[in-house]
Amino acid sequence: LGFIAIVSDFAGEKDAQATCAEKGCRENSLYLGSKSKKEYFSCSCNIDINKTDLICFENEEQALSNGYELKDC
């Protein structure tokens, strides 16, 4: 049962990476953010950020260490 959960999480991560790439981020990104608002979101959120304001993160630690605040979808 634990193995199934790990596989499921991996699949969700791959979906988020694909969505990030579609929004203009590198393929290994899981989060995207707004430079001007210092906010970040999961790439699975249905949010549009202007390309000039877009910043991408590979993980939450990267976003938090740069002073960004996680927002819900």
mmCIF file of N, CA and C in Angstrom:
data_model
loop_
_atom_site.group_PDB
_atom_site.id
_atom_site.type_symbol
_atom_site.label_atom_id
_atom_site.label_comp_id
_atom_site.label_asym_id
_atom_site.label_seq_id
_atom_site.Cartn_x
_atom_site.Cartn_y
_atom_site.Cartn_z
ATOM 1 N N LEU A 1 0.827 -1.201 0.000
ATOM 2 C CA LEU A 1 0.000 0.000 0.000
ATOM 3 C C LEU A 1 0.864 1.255 0.000
ATOM 4 N N GLY A 2 1.940 1.248 0.785
ATOM 5 C CA GLY A 2 2.848 2.390 0.792
ATOM 6 C C GLY A 2 3.480 2.626 -0.566
ATOM 7 N N PHE A 3 3.782 1.540 -1.271
ATOM 8 C CA PHE A 3 4.375 1.659 -2.603
ATOM 9 C C PHE A 3 3.429 2.362 -3.558
ATOM 10 N N ILE A 4 2.154 2.065 -3.487
ATOM 11 C CA ILE A 4 1.164 2.694 -4.356
ATOM 12 C C ILE A 4 1.124 4.196 -4.104
ATOM 13 N N ALA A 5 1.202 4.607 -2.851
ATOM 14 C CA ALA A 5 1.184 6.032 -2.522
ATOM 15 C C ALA A 5 2.407 6.733 -3.100
ATOM 16 N N ILE A 6 3.562 6.079 -3.044
ATOM 17 C CA ILE A 6 4.779 6.668 -3.587
ATOM 18 C C ILE A 6 4.647 6.835 -5.099
ATOM 19 N N VAL A 7 4.148 5.824 -5.762
ATOM 20 C CA VAL A 7 3.959 5.901 -7.206
ATOM 21 C C VAL A 7 2.965 7.005 -7.541
ATOM 22 N N SER A 8 1.900 7.121 -6.766
ATOM 23 C CA SER A 8 0.890 8.154 -6.986
ATOM 24 C C SER A 8 1.502 9.543 -6.818
ATOM 25 N N ASP A 9 2.311 9.757 -5.780
ATOM 26 C CA ASP A 9 2.954 11.046 -5.569
ATOM 27 C C ASP A 9 3.888 11.383 -6.716
ATOM 28 N N PHE A 10 4.622 10.395 -7.203
ATOM 29 C CA PHE A 10 5.537 10.597 -8.316
ATOM 30 C C PHE A 10 4.764 11.028 -9.559
ATOM 31 N N ALA A 11 3.634 10.391 -9.809
ATOM 32 C CA ALA A 11 2.816 10.751 -10.966
ATOM 33 C C ALA A 11 2.313 12.182 -10.845
ATOM 34 N N GLY A 12 1.906 12.597 -9.658
ATOM 35 C CA GLY A 12 1.451 13.968 -9.444
ATOM 36 C C GLY A 12 2.562 14.977 -9.659
ATOM 37 N N GLU A 13 3.764 14.621 -9.251
ATOM 38 C CA GLU A 13 4.914 15.500 -9.450
ATOM 39 C C GLU A 13 5.205 15.659 -10.938
ATOM 40 N N LYS A 14 5.129 14.578 -11.688
ATOM 41 C CA LYS A 14 5.361 14.646 -13.135
ATOM 42 C C LYS A 14 4.298 15.516 -13.811
ATOM 43 N N ASP A 15 3.042 15.421 -13.362
ATOM 44 C CA ASP A 15 1.971 16.264 -13.905
ATOM 45 C C ASP A 15 2.256 17.736 -13.627
ATOM 46 N N ALA A 16 2.708 18.037 -12.409
ATOM 47 C CA ALA A 16 3.018 19.423 -12.048
ATOM 48 C C ALA A 16 4.177 19.946 -12.892
ATOM 49 N N GLN A 17 5.193 19.104 -13.132
ATOM 50 C CA GLN A 17 6.316 19.526 -13.960
ATOM 51 C C GLN A 17 5.865 19.839 -15.375
ATOM 52 N N ALA A 18 4.993 19.003 -15.920
ATOM 53 C CA ALA A 18 4.487 19.233 -17.278
ATOM 54 C C ALA A 18 3.696 20.537 -17.334
ATOM 55 N N THR A 19 2.871 20.781 -16.318
ATOM 56 C CA THR A 19 2.075 22.006 -16.269
ATOM 57 C C THR A 19 2.985 23.223 -16.143
ATOM 58 N N CYS A 20 4.025 23.135 -15.337
ATOM 59 C CA CYS A 20 4.974 24.242 -15.205
ATOM 60 C C CYS A 20 5.634 24.547 -16.541
ATOM 61 N N ALA A 21 6.021 23.513 -17.253
ATOM 62 C CA ALA A 21 6.669 23.702 -18.551
ATOM 63 C C ALA A 21 5.714 24.389 -19.531
ATOM 64 N N GLU A 22 4.450 24.029 -19.475
ATOM 65 C CA GLU A 22 3.447 24.658 -20.347
ATOM 66 C C GLU A 22 3.289 26.143 -20.032
ATOM 67 N N LYS A 23 3.563 26.527 -18.793
ATOM 68 C CA LYS A 23 3.395 27.924 -18.376
ATOM 69 C C LYS A 23 4.678 28.730 -18.523
ATOM 70 N N GLY A 24 5.739 28.100 -19.044
ATOM 71 C CA GLY A 24 6.969 28.830 -19.324
ATOM 72 C C GLY A 24 8.125 28.551 -18.389
ATOM 73 N N CYS A 25 7.981 27.584 -17.493
ATOM 74 C CA CYS A 25 9.056 27.236 -16.567
ATOM 75 C C CYS A 25 9.903 26.093 -17.115
ATOM 76 N N ARG A 26 11.049 25.888 -16.491
ATOM 77 C CA ARG A 26 11.891 24.740 -16.817
ATOM 78 C C ARG A 26 11.137 23.462 -16.480
ATOM 79 N N GLU A 27 11.489 22.380 -17.131
ATOM 80 C CA GLU A 27 10.776 21.121 -16.958
ATOM 81 C C GLU A 27 10.840 20.562 -15.541
ATOM 82 N N ASN A 28 11.871 20.873 -14.787
ATOM 83 C CA ASN A 28 12.002 20.328 -13.432
ATOM 84 C C ASN A 28 11.341 21.201 -12.366
ATOM 85 N N SER A 29 10.628 22.238 -12.777
ATOM 86 C CA SER A 29 9.945 23.130 -11.830
ATOM 87 C C SER A 29 8.647 22.515 -11.335
ATOM 88 N N LEU A 30 8.340 22.745 -10.061
ATOM 89 C CA LEU A 30 7.087 22.285 -9.463
ATOM 90 C C LEU A 30 6.208 23.443 -9.010
ATOM 91 N N TYR A 31 6.798 24.645 -8.927
ATOM 92 C CA TYR A 31 6.077 25.818 -8.441
ATOM 93 C C TYR A 31 6.387 27.006 -9.340
ATOM 94 N N LEU A 32 5.417 27.921 -9.425
ATOM 95 C CA LEU A 32 5.635 29.164 -10.155
ATOM 96 C C LEU A 32 5.188 30.314 -9.268
ATOM 97 N N GLY A 33 5.768 31.471 -9.518
ATOM 98 C CA GLY A 33 5.452 32.601 -8.663
ATOM 99 C C GLY A 33 5.421 33.918 -9.393
ATOM 100 N N SER A 34 4.979 34.924 -8.663
ATOM 101 C CA SER A 34 4.931 36.300 -9.139
ATOM 102 C C SER A 34 6.060 37.073 -8.460
ATOM 103 N N LYS A 35 6.997 37.579 -9.254
ATOM 104 C CA LYS A 35 8.110 38.357 -8.701
ATOM 105 C C LYS A 35 7.612 39.596 -7.966
ATOM 106 N N SER A 36 6.619 40.276 -8.532
ATOM 107 C CA SER A 36 6.154 41.536 -7.959
ATOM 108 C C SER A 36 5.383 41.353 -6.656
ATOM 109 N N LYS A 37 4.686 40.232 -6.520
ATOM 110 C CA LYS A 37 3.886 39.993 -5.317
ATOM 111 C C LYS A 37 4.581 39.104 -4.300
ATOM 112 N N LYS A 38 5.725 38.501 -4.703
ATOM 113 C CA LYS A 38 6.483 37.589 -3.826
ATOM 114 C C LYS A 38 5.593 36.444 -3.332
ATOM 115 N N GLU A 39 4.750 35.920 -4.245
ATOM 116 C CA GLU A 39 3.859 34.796 -3.955
ATOM 117 C C GLU A 39 4.207 33.656 -4.895
ATOM 118 N N TYR A 40 3.980 32.422 -4.413
ATOM 119 C CA TYR A 40 4.165 31.281 -5.306
ATOM 120 C C TYR A 40 3.024 30.292 -5.153
ATOM 121 N N PHE A 41 2.836 29.489 -6.202
ATOM 122 C CA PHE A 41 1.721 28.553 -6.316
ATOM 123 C C PHE A 41 2.222 27.226 -6.872
ATOM 124 N N SER A 42 1.463 26.182 -6.626
ATOM 125 C CA SER A 42 1.712 24.918 -7.301
ATOM 126 C C SER A 42 1.433 25.122 -8.783
ATOM 127 N N CYS A 43 2.201 24.466 -9.624
ATOM 128 C CA CYS A 43 1.973 24.594 -11.068
ATOM 129 C C CYS A 43 0.642 24.007 -11.494
ATOM 130 N N SER A 44 0.041 23.189 -10.651
ATOM 131 C CA SER A 44 -1.263 22.623 -10.990
ATOM 132 C C SER A 44 -2.401 23.632 -10.805
ATOM 133 N N CYS A 45 -2.116 24.777 -10.171
ATOM 134 C CA CYS A 45 -3.127 25.828 -10.011
ATOM 135 C C CYS A 45 -3.434 26.461 -11.366
ATOM 136 N N ASN A 46 -4.674 26.838 -11.545
ATOM 137 C CA ASN A 46 -5.092 27.499 -12.781
ATOM 138 C C ASN A 46 -4.882 29.000 -12.614
ATOM 139 N N ILE A 47 -3.645 29.425 -12.810
ATOM 140 C CA ILE A 47 -3.293 30.831 -12.618
ATOM 141 C C ILE A 47 -2.394 31.279 -13.766
ATOM 142 N N ASP A 48 -2.610 32.491 -14.229
ATOM 143 C CA ASP A 48 -1.781 33.080 -15.276
ATOM 144 C C ASP A 48 -0.924 34.172 -14.664
ATOM 145 N N ILE A 49 0.366 34.096 -14.938
ATOM 146 C CA ILE A 49 1.296 35.125 -14.488
ATOM 147 C C ILE A 49 2.010 35.644 -15.729
ATOM 148 N N ASN A 50 2.063 36.953 -15.869
ATOM 149 C CA ASN A 50 2.748 37.575 -16.989
ATOM 150 C C ASN A 50 4.178 37.044 -17.064
ATOM 151 N N LYS A 51 4.647 36.735 -18.262
ATOM 152 C CA LYS A 51 5.992 36.157 -18.454
ATOM 153 C C LYS A 51 7.087 37.016 -17.831
ATOM 154 N N THR A 52 6.928 38.339 -17.850
ATOM 155 C CA THR A 52 7.960 39.210 -17.277
ATOM 156 C C THR A 52 7.933 39.185 -15.751
ATOM 157 N N ASP A 53 6.845 38.706 -15.156
ATOM 158 C CA ASP A 53 6.692 38.641 -13.702
ATOM 159 C C ASP A 53 6.886 37.211 -13.172
ATOM 160 N N LEU A 54 7.044 36.256 -14.079
ATOM 161 C CA LEU A 54 7.099 34.841 -13.725
ATOM 162 C C LEU A 54 8.452 34.435 -13.150
ATOM 163 N N ILE A 55 8.397 33.674 -12.081
ATOM 164 C CA ILE A 55 9.586 33.030 -11.523
ATOM 165 C C ILE A 55 9.206 31.584 -11.229
ATOM 166 N N CYS A 56 10.143 30.676 -11.422
ATOM 167 C CA CYS A 56 9.866 29.244 -11.268
ATOM 168 C C CYS A 56 10.778 28.646 -10.206
ATOM 169 N N PHE A 57 10.255 27.661 -9.499
ATOM 170 C CA PHE A 57 11.006 27.012 -8.427
ATOM 171 C C PHE A 57 10.937 25.499 -8.576
ATOM 172 N N GLU A 58 12.036 24.843 -8.253
ATOM 173 C CA GLU A 58 12.096 23.384 -8.311
ATOM 174 C C GLU A 58 11.474 22.741 -7.079
ATOM 175 N N ASN A 59 11.432 23.481 -5.959
ATOM 176 C CA ASN A 59 10.869 22.945 -4.720
ATOM 177 C C ASN A 59 10.436 24.088 -3.812
ATOM 178 N N GLU A 60 9.711 23.739 -2.769
ATOM 179 C CA GLU A 60 9.205 24.764 -1.843
ATOM 180 C C GLU A 60 10.324 25.469 -1.097
ATOM 181 N N GLU A 61 11.369 24.733 -0.729
ATOM 182 C CA GLU A 61 12.482 25.325 0.005
ATOM 183 C C GLU A 61 13.115 26.475 -0.779
ATOM 184 N N GLN A 62 13.225 26.288 -2.090
ATOM 185 C CA GLN A 62 13.792 27.325 -2.944
ATOM 186 C C GLN A 62 12.927 28.591 -2.913
ATOM 187 N N ALA A 63 11.617 28.425 -2.996
ATOM 188 C CA ALA A 63 10.708 29.571 -2.961
ATOM 189 C C ALA A 63 10.765 30.267 -1.597
ATOM 190 N N LEU A 64 10.674 29.497 -0.542
ATOM 191 C CA LEU A 64 10.675 30.077 0.807
ATOM 192 C C LEU A 64 11.985 30.785 1.125
ATOM 193 N N SER A 65 13.109 30.207 0.721
ATOM 194 C CA SER A 65 14.404 30.821 1.023
ATOM 195 C C SER A 65 14.613 32.122 0.253
ATOM 196 N N ASN A 66 13.821 32.338 -0.794
ATOM 197 C CA ASN A 66 13.887 33.582 -1.556
ATOM 198 C C ASN A 66 12.810 34.577 -1.141
ATOM 199 N N GLY A 67 12.109 34.272 -0.036
ATOM 200 C CA GLY A 67 11.149 35.219 0.523
ATOM 201 C C GLY A 67 9.756 35.180 -0.071
ATOM 202 N N TYR A 68 9.417 34.086 -0.763
ATOM 203 C CA TYR A 68 8.083 33.956 -1.367
ATOM 204 C C TYR A 68 7.122 33.256 -0.423
ATOM 205 N N GLU A 69 5.856 33.642 -0.494
ATOM 206 C CA GLU A 69 4.805 33.086 0.364
ATOM 207 C C GLU A 69 3.891 32.203 -0.477
ATOM 208 N N LEU A 70 3.624 30.989 0.008
ATOM 209 C CA LEU A 70 2.749 30.043 -0.680
ATOM 210 C C LEU A 70 1.303 30.521 -0.620
ATOM 211 N N LYS A 71 0.634 30.495 -1.759
ATOM 212 C CA LYS A 71 -0.781 30.863 -1.848
ATOM 213 C C LYS A 71 -1.559 29.666 -2.363
ATOM 214 N N ASP A 72 -2.809 29.539 -1.916
ATOM 215 C CA ASP A 72 -3.692 28.487 -2.405
ATOM 216 C C ASP A 72 -4.164 28.815 -3.813
ATOM 217 N N CYS A 73 -4.594 27.802 -4.502
ATOM 218 C CA CYS A 73 -5.124 27.988 -5.866
ATOM 219 C C CYS A 73 -6.359 28.854 -5.846
#
